[in-house]
Amino acid sequence: SDINNFTLAGAIDVDYRTAMSVMGLISVLISLILIYLITCKTPLASRQYRIGLIVLQLYFFLFDVHWCFLFVPLLPLPYFAVYCTGLMCSTLKVDVHYHMIFMLLMATETFAWFFICMLQRHQALIPMNSNCHCSFVLFKYGFLMVGREI
């Protein structure tokens, strides 16, 4: 007889949520250690770059908490669907679409801060007399424009 994917959903959910919780716990611990190392062990010369790295790591931390504990998506293959087994869906009955919108916003913010960190690092490494070096005013204006667009 054919076994439907949804008949085993209870057993799969428990194992899947346990695996996601373990992965989330490991990832959250690593993120907290990295935030500590960035804040306490970074030299004072790279203070502006440190702020970008802290914000980027905080977005990674929020993504891990949301994905592994609050959302925990499950794909019932071969169907094109997603259902949620996390705390927000099981206790507060938050719809999956709101989680997807939140994840899209988080991905956009993470990309923007990654770009800002990369631009800060690029500007710090090139010589001051190079044609590729942005002026301080132009760099701060671009920083504000990227932050305003998001």
PDB file of C-alpha atoms in Angstrom, residues 5-149:
ATOM      1  CA  ASN A   5       3.790  11.647   3.595  1.00  0.00           C
ATOM      2  CA  PHE A   6       1.301  13.084   6.055  1.00  0.00           C
ATOM      3  CA  THR A   7       0.657   9.773   7.855  1.00  0.00           C
ATOM      4  CA  LEU A   8       4.157   9.827   9.325  1.00  0.00           C
ATOM      5  CA  ALA A   9       4.062  13.539  10.134  1.00  0.00           C
ATOM      6  CA  GLY A  10       3.951  13.076  13.913  1.00  0.00           C
ATOM      7  CA  ALA A  11       7.068  10.898  14.060  1.00  0.00           C
ATOM      8  CA  ILE A  12       8.923  13.017  11.526  1.00  0.00           C
ATOM      9  CA  ASP A  13       8.039  16.252  13.332  1.00  0.00           C
ATOM     10  CA  VAL A  14       9.537  15.111  16.634  1.00  0.00           C
ATOM     11  CA  ASP A  15      12.813  13.938  15.083  1.00  0.00           C
ATOM     12  CA  TYR A  16      13.043  16.959  12.810  1.00  0.00           C
ATOM     13  CA  ARG A  17      12.358  19.459  15.605  1.00  0.00           C
ATOM     14  CA  THR A  18      14.935  17.732  17.804  1.00  0.00           C
ATOM     15  CA  ALA A  19      17.564  17.903  15.056  1.00  0.00           C
ATOM     16  CA  MET A  20      16.740  21.551  14.322  1.00  0.00           C
ATOM     17  CA  SER A  21      16.911  22.401  18.032  1.00  0.00           C
ATOM     18  CA  VAL A  22      20.348  20.792  18.375  1.00  0.00           C
ATOM     19  CA  MET A  23      21.642  22.571  15.268  1.00  0.00           C
ATOM     20  CA  GLY A  24      20.111  25.837  16.456  1.00  0.00           C
ATOM     21  CA  LEU A  25      21.668  25.513  19.900  1.00  0.00           C
ATOM     22  CA  ILE A  26      25.118  24.895  18.414  1.00  0.00           C
ATOM     23  CA  SER A  27      24.721  27.791  15.987  1.00  0.00           C
ATOM     24  CA  VAL A  28      23.461  30.183  18.675  1.00  0.00           C
ATOM     25  CA  LEU A  29      26.381  29.300  20.955  1.00  0.00           C
ATOM     26  CA  ILE A  30      28.864  29.884  18.130  1.00  0.00           C
ATOM     27  CA  SER A  31      27.176  33.209  17.304  1.00  0.00           C
ATOM     28  CA  LEU A  32      27.370  34.346  20.930  1.00  0.00           C
ATOM     29  CA  ILE A  33      31.061  33.414  21.102  1.00  0.00           C
ATOM     30  CA  LEU A  34      31.718  35.319  17.865  1.00  0.00           C
ATOM     31  CA  ILE A  35      29.858  38.395  19.137  1.00  0.00           C
ATOM     32  CA  TYR A  36      31.968  38.288  22.312  1.00  0.00           C
ATOM     33  CA  LEU A  37      35.193  37.935  20.324  1.00  0.00           C
ATOM     34  CA  ILE A  38      34.263  40.762  17.961  1.00  0.00           C
ATOM     35  CA  THR A  39      33.328  43.147  20.780  1.00  0.00           C
ATOM     36  CA  CYS A  40      36.153  42.355  23.195  1.00  0.00           C
ATOM     37  CA  LYS A  41      39.112  41.175  21.119  1.00  0.00           C
ATOM     38  CA  THR A  42      38.983  43.470  18.067  1.00  0.00           C
ATOM     39  CA  PRO A  43      41.724  46.136  17.917  1.00  0.00           C
ATOM     40  CA  LEU A  44      40.664  49.744  18.394  1.00  0.00           C
ATOM     41  CA  ALA A  45      41.977  50.647  14.933  1.00  0.00           C
ATOM     42  CA  SER A  46      39.124  48.777  13.255  1.00  0.00           C
ATOM     43  CA  ARG A  47      36.287  50.180  15.357  1.00  0.00           C
ATOM     44  CA  GLN A  48      33.987  51.108  12.444  1.00  0.00           C
ATOM     45  CA  TYR A  49      34.489  47.733  10.825  1.00  0.00           C
ATOM     46  CA  ARG A  50      33.759  46.086  14.169  1.00  0.00           C
ATOM     47  CA  ILE A  51      30.324  47.731  14.362  1.00  0.00           C
ATOM     48  CA  GLY A  52      29.410  46.348  10.948  1.00  0.00           C
ATOM     49  CA  LEU A  53      30.582  42.881  11.945  1.00  0.00           C
ATOM     50  CA  ILE A  54      28.561  43.007  15.175  1.00  0.00           C
ATOM     51  CA  VAL A  55      25.402  44.003  13.319  1.00  0.00           C
ATOM     52  CA  LEU A  56      26.002  41.300  10.709  1.00  0.00           C
ATOM     53  CA  GLN A  57      26.549  38.671  13.408  1.00  0.00           C
ATOM     54  CA  LEU A  58      23.395  39.818  15.230  1.00  0.00           C
ATOM     55  CA  TYR A  59      21.421  39.263  12.037  1.00  0.00           C
ATOM     56  CA  PHE A  60      22.903  35.765  11.768  1.00  0.00           C
ATOM     57  CA  PHE A  61      21.943  35.155  15.400  1.00  0.00           C
ATOM     58  CA  LEU A  62      18.346  36.314  14.800  1.00  0.00           C
ATOM     59  CA  PHE A  63      18.137  34.176  11.673  1.00  0.00           C
ATOM     60  CA  ASP A  64      19.297  31.086  13.580  1.00  0.00           C
ATOM     61  CA  VAL A  65      16.867  31.650  16.454  1.00  0.00           C
ATOM     62  CA  HIS A  66      13.974  32.245  14.070  1.00  0.00           C
ATOM     63  CA  TRP A  67      14.771  29.348  11.728  1.00  0.00           C
ATOM     64  CA  CYS A  68      15.683  26.700  14.314  1.00  0.00           C
ATOM     65  CA  PHE A  69      13.324  27.493  17.202  1.00  0.00           C
ATOM     66  CA  LEU A  70      10.481  29.801  16.187  1.00  0.00           C
ATOM     67  CA  PHE A  71       9.765  28.775  12.576  1.00  0.00           C
ATOM     68  CA  VAL A  72      11.225  25.264  11.939  1.00  0.00           C
ATOM     69  CA  PRO A  73       9.881  24.750   8.387  1.00  0.00           C
ATOM     70  CA  LEU A  74       9.110  21.274   7.117  1.00  0.00           C
ATOM     71  CA  LEU A  75       8.784  20.456   3.423  1.00  0.00           C
ATOM     72  CA  PRO A  76       6.343  17.594   2.753  1.00  0.00           C
ATOM     73  CA  LEU A  77       7.954  16.355  -0.461  1.00  0.00           C
ATOM     74  CA  PRO A  78       6.979  15.741  -3.268  1.00  0.00           C
ATOM     75  CA  TYR A  79       4.373  18.457  -2.660  1.00  0.00           C
ATOM     76  CA  PHE A  80       5.229  22.089  -3.233  1.00  0.00           C
ATOM     77  CA  ALA A  81       4.339  23.264   0.249  1.00  0.00           C
ATOM     78  CA  VAL A  82       5.805  24.281   3.582  1.00  0.00           C
ATOM     79  CA  TYR A  83       4.365  23.889   6.994  1.00  0.00           C
ATOM     80  CA  CYS A  84       5.699  25.153  10.253  1.00  0.00           C
ATOM     81  CA  THR A  85       6.464  23.075  13.328  1.00  0.00           C
ATOM     82  CA  GLY A  86       8.140  25.763  15.455  1.00  0.00           C
ATOM     83  CA  LEU A  87       7.036  27.513  18.607  1.00  0.00           C
ATOM     84  CA  MET A  88       5.435  30.470  16.830  1.00  0.00           C
ATOM     85  CA  CYS A  89       3.273  28.185  14.710  1.00  0.00           C
ATOM     86  CA  SER A  90       2.348  25.637  17.348  1.00  0.00           C
ATOM     87  CA  THR A  91       1.595  28.003  20.238  1.00  0.00           C
ATOM     88  CA  LEU A  92       0.711  31.374  18.689  1.00  0.00           C
ATOM     89  CA  LYS A  93      -0.654  30.023  15.365  1.00  0.00           C
ATOM     90  CA  VAL A  94       1.342  32.478  13.248  1.00  0.00           C
ATOM     91  CA  ASP A  95       0.889  31.817   9.528  1.00  0.00           C
ATOM     92  CA  VAL A  96       3.807  30.550   7.424  1.00  0.00           C
ATOM     93  CA  HIS A  97       3.536  33.529   5.067  1.00  0.00           C
ATOM     94  CA  TYR A  98       4.496  35.944   7.843  1.00  0.00           C
ATOM     95  CA  HIS A  99       7.572  33.868   8.569  1.00  0.00           C
ATOM     96  CA  MET A 100       8.543  33.934   4.892  1.00  0.00           C
ATOM     97  CA  ILE A 101       8.161  37.725   4.773  1.00  0.00           C
ATOM     98  CA  PHE A 102      10.304  38.042   7.897  1.00  0.00           C
ATOM     99  CA  MET A 103      12.941  35.764   6.375  1.00  0.00           C
ATOM    100  CA  LEU A 104      12.989  37.847   3.179  1.00  0.00           C
ATOM    101  CA  LEU A 105      13.494  41.028   5.194  1.00  0.00           C
ATOM    102  CA  MET A 106      16.236  39.381   7.241  1.00  0.00           C
ATOM    103  CA  ALA A 107      18.002  38.191   4.084  1.00  0.00           C
ATOM    104  CA  THR A 108      17.833  41.696   2.584  1.00  0.00           C
ATOM    105  CA  GLU A 109      19.191  43.315   5.744  1.00  0.00           C
ATOM    106  CA  THR A 110      21.949  40.710   6.008  1.00  0.00           C
ATOM    107  CA  PHE A 111      23.000  41.296   2.402  1.00  0.00           C
ATOM    108  CA  ALA A 112      23.036  45.076   2.918  1.00  0.00           C
ATOM    109  CA  TRP A 113      25.205  44.831   6.032  1.00  0.00           C
ATOM    110  CA  PHE A 114      27.510  42.331   4.332  1.00  0.00           C
ATOM    111  CA  PHE A 115      27.932  44.819   1.483  1.00  0.00           C
ATOM    112  CA  ILE A 116      28.635  47.627   3.971  1.00  0.00           C
ATOM    113  CA  CYS A 117      31.264  45.511   5.757  1.00  0.00           C
ATOM    114  CA  MET A 118      32.866  44.582   2.457  1.00  0.00           C
ATOM    115  CA  LEU A 119      32.926  48.231   1.356  1.00  0.00           C
ATOM    116  CA  GLN A 120      34.431  49.337   4.679  1.00  0.00           C
ATOM    117  CA  ARG A 121      37.124  46.689   4.395  1.00  0.00           C
ATOM    118  CA  HIS A 122      37.810  47.644   0.787  1.00  0.00           C
ATOM    119  CA  GLN A 123      38.156  51.321   1.676  1.00  0.00           C
ATOM    120  CA  ALA A 124      40.505  50.509   4.554  1.00  0.00           C
ATOM    121  CA  LEU A 125      42.839  48.394   2.404  1.00  0.00           C
ATOM    122  CA  ILE A 126      43.337  50.608  -0.657  1.00  0.00           C
ATOM    123  CA  PRO A 127      45.849  53.483  -0.557  1.00  0.00           C
ATOM    124  CA  MET A 128      44.572  56.986   0.183  1.00  0.00           C
ATOM    125  CA  ASN A 129      45.777  58.360  -3.177  1.00  0.00           C
ATOM    126  CA  SER A 130      43.991  55.675  -5.227  1.00  0.00           C
ATOM    127  CA  ASN A 131      41.212  56.566  -7.676  1.00  0.00           C
ATOM    128  CA  CYS A 132      39.028  53.860  -6.100  1.00  0.00           C
ATOM    129  CA  HIS A 133      39.067  55.507  -2.680  1.00  0.00           C
ATOM    130  CA  CYS A 134      35.768  57.185  -1.752  1.00  0.00           C
ATOM    131  CA  SER A 135      35.764  60.421   0.160  1.00  0.00           C
ATOM    132  CA  PHE A 136      34.522  60.303   3.737  1.00  0.00           C
ATOM    133  CA  VAL A 137      31.384  62.312   2.856  1.00  0.00           C
ATOM    134  CA  LEU A 138      30.542  60.075  -0.124  1.00  0.00           C
ATOM    135  CA  PHE A 139      31.074  56.932   1.930  1.00  0.00           C
ATOM    136  CA  LYS A 140      28.795  58.150   4.756  1.00  0.00           C
ATOM    137  CA  TYR A 141      26.154  59.277   2.220  1.00  0.00           C
ATOM    138  CA  GLY A 142      26.215  55.841   0.570  1.00  0.00           C
ATOM    139  CA  PHE A 143      26.003  54.206   3.996  1.00  0.00           C
ATOM    140  CA  LEU A 144      22.887  56.254   4.791  1.00  0.00           C
ATOM    141  CA  MET A 145      21.311  55.532   1.399  1.00  0.00           C
ATOM    142  CA  VAL A 146      21.765  51.763   1.749  1.00  0.00           C
ATOM    143  CA  GLY A 147      20.326  51.885   5.263  1.00  0.00           C
ATOM    144  CA  ARG A 148      17.403  54.061   4.131  1.00  0.00           C
ATOM    145  CA  GLU A 149      16.451  51.774   1.245  1.00  0.00           C
TER     146      GLU A 149
END
